[in-house]
XYZ file of C-alpha atoms in Angstrom:
254
model
C 0.041 -0.108 -0.088
C 1.396 3.397 -0.987
C 1.649 5.931 1.706
C -0.515 9.145 1.652
C 0.781 11.885 -0.456
C 1.582 15.106 1.603
C 1.793 18.623 0.159
C 3.482 20.950 2.713
C 4.942 24.446 3.049
C 5.936 26.004 6.194
C 3.199 25.474 8.766
C 0.762 24.141 6.200
C 0.199 20.617 4.997
C -2.229 18.816 2.911
C -2.751 15.097 3.067
C -4.449 13.149 0.514
C -6.328 10.168 2.300
C -8.476 7.737 0.430
C -11.589 9.633 0.630
C -11.035 12.876 1.702
C -8.247 15.835 1.604
C -7.010 16.960 5.073
C -5.447 20.388 5.252
C -3.727 21.260 8.546
C -2.201 24.552 9.851
C -1.177 25.505 13.218
C -4.538 26.690 14.184
C -6.856 25.028 11.763
C -7.749 21.470 10.433
C -9.939 21.144 7.390
C -11.376 18.059 6.148
C -12.666 17.986 2.397
C -14.443 14.784 1.261
C -13.124 14.186 -2.183
C -16.807 13.656 -3.200
C -17.445 17.295 -3.083
C -14.445 18.549 -5.099
C -15.477 19.243 -8.560
C -12.021 20.065 -9.924
C -8.396 20.997 -9.087
C -6.547 23.911 -10.743
C -2.954 24.783 -10.860
C -2.669 28.513 -9.967
C 1.222 28.541 -10.159
C 3.988 26.288 -9.684
C 3.429 25.958 -5.977
C -0.447 26.593 -5.410
C -3.517 24.527 -6.247
C -7.062 25.743 -6.313
C -9.505 23.279 -4.981
C -12.930 23.992 -6.388
C -15.995 22.373 -4.574
C -19.261 21.220 -6.227
C -21.080 24.640 -4.713
C -18.278 26.798 -6.222
C -16.394 27.458 -3.149
C -12.634 27.668 -3.577
C -9.851 26.250 -1.161
C -6.169 27.050 -1.563
C -3.190 24.581 -0.799
C 0.596 25.277 -1.223
C 3.684 23.254 -1.745
C 7.189 23.660 -1.212
C 8.581 23.114 -4.760
C 7.226 22.637 -8.204
C 7.828 18.819 -8.385
C 5.763 18.094 -5.283
C 2.881 20.195 -6.385
C 2.751 18.620 -9.571
C 2.660 15.299 -8.180
C 0.157 16.129 -5.557
C -2.078 17.593 -8.351
C -1.730 14.565 -10.408
C -2.564 12.170 -7.478
C -5.464 14.311 -6.156
C -7.006 14.660 -9.792
C -6.780 10.691 -10.185
C -8.363 10.265 -6.778
C -11.446 12.141 -7.385
C -14.603 9.716 -7.607
C -16.840 9.755 -10.763
C -19.834 10.647 -8.863
C -19.853 13.963 -6.957
C -22.154 15.160 -4.181
C -23.591 18.650 -4.775
C -23.556 19.430 -1.126
C -20.093 21.197 -1.398
C -18.932 23.201 1.570
C -21.774 21.460 3.788
C -19.807 18.490 4.209
C -16.440 20.215 4.727
C -15.561 19.959 8.503
C -13.177 22.626 10.363
C -11.709 22.191 13.687
C -9.364 24.363 15.670
C -5.838 23.164 16.153
C -2.984 24.058 18.578
C 0.345 23.583 17.018
C 3.776 25.253 17.422
C 3.895 28.534 15.266
C 7.107 28.540 13.121
C 7.565 32.064 13.793
C 8.122 31.236 17.347
C 10.882 29.095 16.600
C 12.462 31.605 14.071
C 12.184 34.255 16.710
C 13.778 32.148 19.343
C 16.577 31.145 16.999
C 17.046 34.751 15.902
C 17.364 35.974 19.440
C 19.897 33.203 20.215
C 21.850 34.014 17.369
C 21.887 37.630 18.344
C 23.022 37.193 21.855
C 25.838 34.770 20.669
C 27.230 37.423 18.260
C 27.041 40.022 20.951
C 28.894 37.790 23.218
C 31.568 37.236 20.696
C 31.509 40.889 19.927
C 31.800 42.089 23.640
C 34.726 39.451 24.216
C 36.588 40.757 21.019
C 36.269 44.336 22.555
C 37.158 43.331 25.996
C 39.952 40.780 25.571
C 40.963 40.901 21.871
C 40.310 39.041 18.825
C 42.455 35.880 19.606
C 40.147 35.536 22.595
C 36.952 36.144 20.774
C 37.946 33.392 18.174
C 38.349 31.113 21.103
C 34.974 31.939 22.567
C 33.240 31.524 19.524
C 34.052 27.926 19.062
C 34.085 27.353 22.859
C 30.430 28.647 23.277
C 29.345 26.128 20.476
C 31.217 23.313 22.032
C 29.635 24.047 25.565
C 26.131 23.857 23.957
C 27.042 20.745 21.987
C 28.625 19.422 25.226
C 25.626 19.947 27.331
C 23.191 18.328 24.996
C 25.498 15.452 24.663
C 25.633 15.103 28.449
C 21.917 15.099 28.895
C 21.467 12.670 26.186
C 24.157 10.295 27.718
C 22.299 10.805 31.028
C 18.891 9.897 29.581
C 20.337 6.598 27.787
C 21.879 5.573 31.162
C 18.929 6.316 32.966
C 16.955 4.052 30.349
C 19.388 1.441 30.673
C 18.878 1.510 34.563
C 15.191 1.151 34.174
C 15.430 -1.697 31.445
C 17.894 -3.559 34.028
C 15.581 -3.409 36.767
C 12.130 -4.217 35.070
C 12.791 -4.821 31.542
C 11.242 -7.720 29.385
C 13.249 -9.384 26.831
C 11.649 -10.301 23.362
C 12.868 -11.556 20.244
C 12.786 -8.685 17.345
C 12.723 -9.477 13.567
C 14.364 -7.909 10.843
C 12.418 -5.562 8.685
C 13.255 -5.612 4.937
C 12.439 -3.208 2.075
C 10.280 -4.445 -0.862
C 13.296 -4.974 -2.759
C 14.541 -7.434 -0.202
C 17.229 -5.422 1.228
C 17.568 -5.688 4.939
C 16.890 -2.290 6.800
C 18.571 -1.005 10.128
C 15.366 -1.723 12.163
C 13.797 -4.775 13.653
C 10.288 -5.271 14.893
C 8.831 -6.586 17.960
C 5.464 -6.745 19.701
C 4.919 -6.143 23.387
C 2.376 -8.169 25.580
C -0.554 -5.724 24.653
C -0.082 -6.587 20.955
C 1.378 -3.123 20.055
C 4.368 -3.256 17.510
C 7.567 -0.947 17.869
C 10.726 -0.760 15.655
C 14.196 -0.850 17.305
C 17.255 0.401 15.448
C 20.088 -1.924 15.558
C 22.790 -1.083 12.767
C 25.136 -3.581 11.318
C 23.443 -6.541 12.641
C 23.714 -9.313 10.055
C 21.126 -11.698 11.948
C 17.586 -11.914 11.150
C 16.259 -11.830 14.799
C 17.720 -10.097 17.904
C 16.996 -9.707 21.552
C 15.253 -6.383 22.543
C 14.600 -5.557 26.051
C 11.458 -3.117 26.610
C 9.910 -1.347 29.772
C 6.358 -2.897 30.205
C 5.352 0.168 31.695
C 6.325 2.504 28.870
C 7.078 0.112 26.056
C 8.445 3.071 23.699
C 11.616 2.690 25.815
C 13.739 -0.175 24.752
C 17.136 -1.208 23.456
C 18.821 -3.868 21.935
C 20.053 -6.618 24.819
C 23.829 -6.428 25.110
C 26.232 -7.916 27.834
C 26.451 -5.930 31.117
C 30.171 -4.930 30.301
C 29.400 -3.717 26.962
C 26.649 -1.653 28.144
C 28.708 -0.029 30.970
C 31.834 0.481 28.916
C 29.795 1.885 25.955
C 27.766 4.250 28.070
C 30.443 5.100 30.297
C 32.928 6.114 27.590
C 29.928 8.129 26.222
C 29.354 10.084 29.267
C 32.999 10.714 29.980
C 33.528 12.014 26.295
C 30.292 14.442 26.933
C 31.687 15.608 30.047
C 35.201 16.321 28.627
C 33.567 18.192 25.450
C 31.426 20.288 27.926
C 34.365 21.012 30.242
C 36.465 21.939 27.112
C 33.946 24.492 26.079
C 33.200 25.808 29.675
C 37.128 26.466 30.080
C 37.021 28.350 26.573
C 33.992 30.427 27.662
C 35.211 31.325 31.223
C 39.097 31.497 30.477
C 38.945 35.220 29.538
C 37.342 35.735 32.940
C 39.411 33.826 35.230
């Protein structure tokens, strides 16, 4: 079964489902049954106009011309032979509560502005060489902090899995062409399926440990010494990167 096509641009996305077109923004979800769509026009390279049987128009936007063309072709081919004249009466609109992209852009711009201001102030107060070091040191501090938090979360997951984890057999997933993927699939005691990434495993089956309270927490089973060494060195590396970054940031003021 082919995946549903999606036409997306910024905060807007249109999903072509078997019997309807679902258009979603950060504030609204609109469902348009295909039976009430009279025709689909190509307004320009990245814009489609969907005309309903009662004459109402709805616009959807794509990120590039290729995606818009393929979506237009798929939507046109999916329209049923018999149309419903009810038109807009069968269109449902619901409020959505999503994350606005402009908030992310504003936050990113504020961070970049503060970062540049910090490097500039360091250059003025302590010279260009110190500012050059601080530029990379501040970035290293952020990466190191993220690495430490990630390593701590991984260790916490491993501790939970060691205390109450359930081990099951996971089976390799294959692509339609027969090539083995990097993911293995397993089923928990409630019949829910999950995928576990396990790269460079040549076997068809592996053992996976999952948390019965939160099955989304899972990991490939491995000997204790391997788990300890892998996560221990991972944490040491993250701490070293964080310490090096902090040293570069604080050195001019020590």
